[in-house]
One Martini backbone bead per residue (centre of mass of N, CA, C, O) as a GRO file, in nm:
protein
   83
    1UNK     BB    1   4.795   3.002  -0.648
    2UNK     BB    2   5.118   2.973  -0.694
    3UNK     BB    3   5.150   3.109  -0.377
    4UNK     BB    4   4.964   2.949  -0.198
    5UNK     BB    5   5.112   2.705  -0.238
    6UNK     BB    6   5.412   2.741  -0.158
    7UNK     BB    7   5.331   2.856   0.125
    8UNK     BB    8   5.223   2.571   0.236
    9UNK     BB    9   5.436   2.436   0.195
   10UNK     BB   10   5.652   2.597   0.350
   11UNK     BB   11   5.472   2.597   0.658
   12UNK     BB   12   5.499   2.307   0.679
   13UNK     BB   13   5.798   2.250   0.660
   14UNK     BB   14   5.759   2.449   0.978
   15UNK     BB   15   5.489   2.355   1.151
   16UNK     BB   16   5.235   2.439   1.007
   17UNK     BB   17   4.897   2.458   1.044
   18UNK     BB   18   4.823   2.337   0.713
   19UNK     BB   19   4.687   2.235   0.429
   20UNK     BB   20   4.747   1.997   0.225
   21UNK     BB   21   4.902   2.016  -0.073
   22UNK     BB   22   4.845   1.844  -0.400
   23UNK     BB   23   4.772   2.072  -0.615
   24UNK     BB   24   4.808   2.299  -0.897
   25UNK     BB   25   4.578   2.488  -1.087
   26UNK     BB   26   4.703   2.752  -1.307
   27UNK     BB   27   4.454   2.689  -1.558
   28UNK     BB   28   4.149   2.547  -1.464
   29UNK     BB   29   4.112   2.269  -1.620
   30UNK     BB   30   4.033   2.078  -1.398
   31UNK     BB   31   3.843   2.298  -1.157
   32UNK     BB   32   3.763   2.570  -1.342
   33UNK     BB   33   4.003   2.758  -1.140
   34UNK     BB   34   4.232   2.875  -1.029
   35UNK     BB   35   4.407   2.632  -0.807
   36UNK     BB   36   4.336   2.394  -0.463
   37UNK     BB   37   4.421   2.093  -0.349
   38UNK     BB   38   4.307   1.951  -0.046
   39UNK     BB   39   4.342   1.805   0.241
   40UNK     BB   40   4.130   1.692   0.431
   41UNK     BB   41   4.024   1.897   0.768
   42UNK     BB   42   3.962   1.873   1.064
   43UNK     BB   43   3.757   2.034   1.223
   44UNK     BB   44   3.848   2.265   1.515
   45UNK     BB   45   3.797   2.460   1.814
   46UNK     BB   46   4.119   2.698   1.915
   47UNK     BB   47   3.995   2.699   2.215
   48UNK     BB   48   4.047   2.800   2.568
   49UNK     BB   49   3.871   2.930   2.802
   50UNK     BB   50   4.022   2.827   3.056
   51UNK     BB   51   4.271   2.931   2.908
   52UNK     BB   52   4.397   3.176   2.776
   53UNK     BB   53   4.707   3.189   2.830
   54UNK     BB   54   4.781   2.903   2.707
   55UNK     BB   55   4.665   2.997   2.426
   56UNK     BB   56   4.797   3.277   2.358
   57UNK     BB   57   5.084   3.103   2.368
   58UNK     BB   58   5.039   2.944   2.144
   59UNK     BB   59   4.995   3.160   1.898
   60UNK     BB   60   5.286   3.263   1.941
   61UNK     BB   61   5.434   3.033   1.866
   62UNK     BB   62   5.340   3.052   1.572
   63UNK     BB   63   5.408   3.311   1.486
   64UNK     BB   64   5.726   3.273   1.521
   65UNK     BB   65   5.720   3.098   1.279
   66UNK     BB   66   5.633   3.205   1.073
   67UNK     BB   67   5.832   3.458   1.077
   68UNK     BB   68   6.113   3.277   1.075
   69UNK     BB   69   6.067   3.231   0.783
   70UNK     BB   70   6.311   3.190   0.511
   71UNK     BB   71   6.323   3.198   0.191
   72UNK     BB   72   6.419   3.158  -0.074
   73UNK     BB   73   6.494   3.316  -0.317
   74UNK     BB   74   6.329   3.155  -0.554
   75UNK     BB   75   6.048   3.202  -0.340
   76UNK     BB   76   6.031   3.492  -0.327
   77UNK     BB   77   5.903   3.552  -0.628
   78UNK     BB   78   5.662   3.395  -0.546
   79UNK     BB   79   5.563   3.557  -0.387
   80UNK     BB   80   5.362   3.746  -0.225
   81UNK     BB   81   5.365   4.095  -0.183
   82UNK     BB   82   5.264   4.291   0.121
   83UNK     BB   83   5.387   4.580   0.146
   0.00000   0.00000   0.00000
């Protein structure tokens, strides 16, 4: 959960739309099992039929935001390795 809850702040930080993590319960006292609180997000449906090429330019630019995201070195050790 503290590495979900990390990247939650990084992609923010980065204007990726994830939702608001307010809470980190590392050992599950809290919520039950070790977790993540975050702010309610009104879902709605991410895709435009009219357009579909204006719509995959808009996720190639959120991709190449995340893809830029640079973490410090000390987020690093932090963060899950998915290589």
């Amino acid at each position: 959960a503290a590495a979900s809850y990390l990247a939650m702040l990084l992609a923010r930080a980065h204007r990726v739309p994830v939702p608001e993590p307010v809470y980190l319960d590392t050992t599950g006292t809290t919520v039950g099992a070790p977790g993540i609180v975050t702010r309610f997000v009104e879902w709605k449906q991410w895709s435009d039929q009219q357009d579909l090429l204006a719509w995959a330019a808009t996720l190639v630019r959120l991709l190449v935001r995340i893809h830029n995201i640079s973490p410090a070195p000390e987020d690093r050790k932090l963060l899950l390795d998915c290589n």
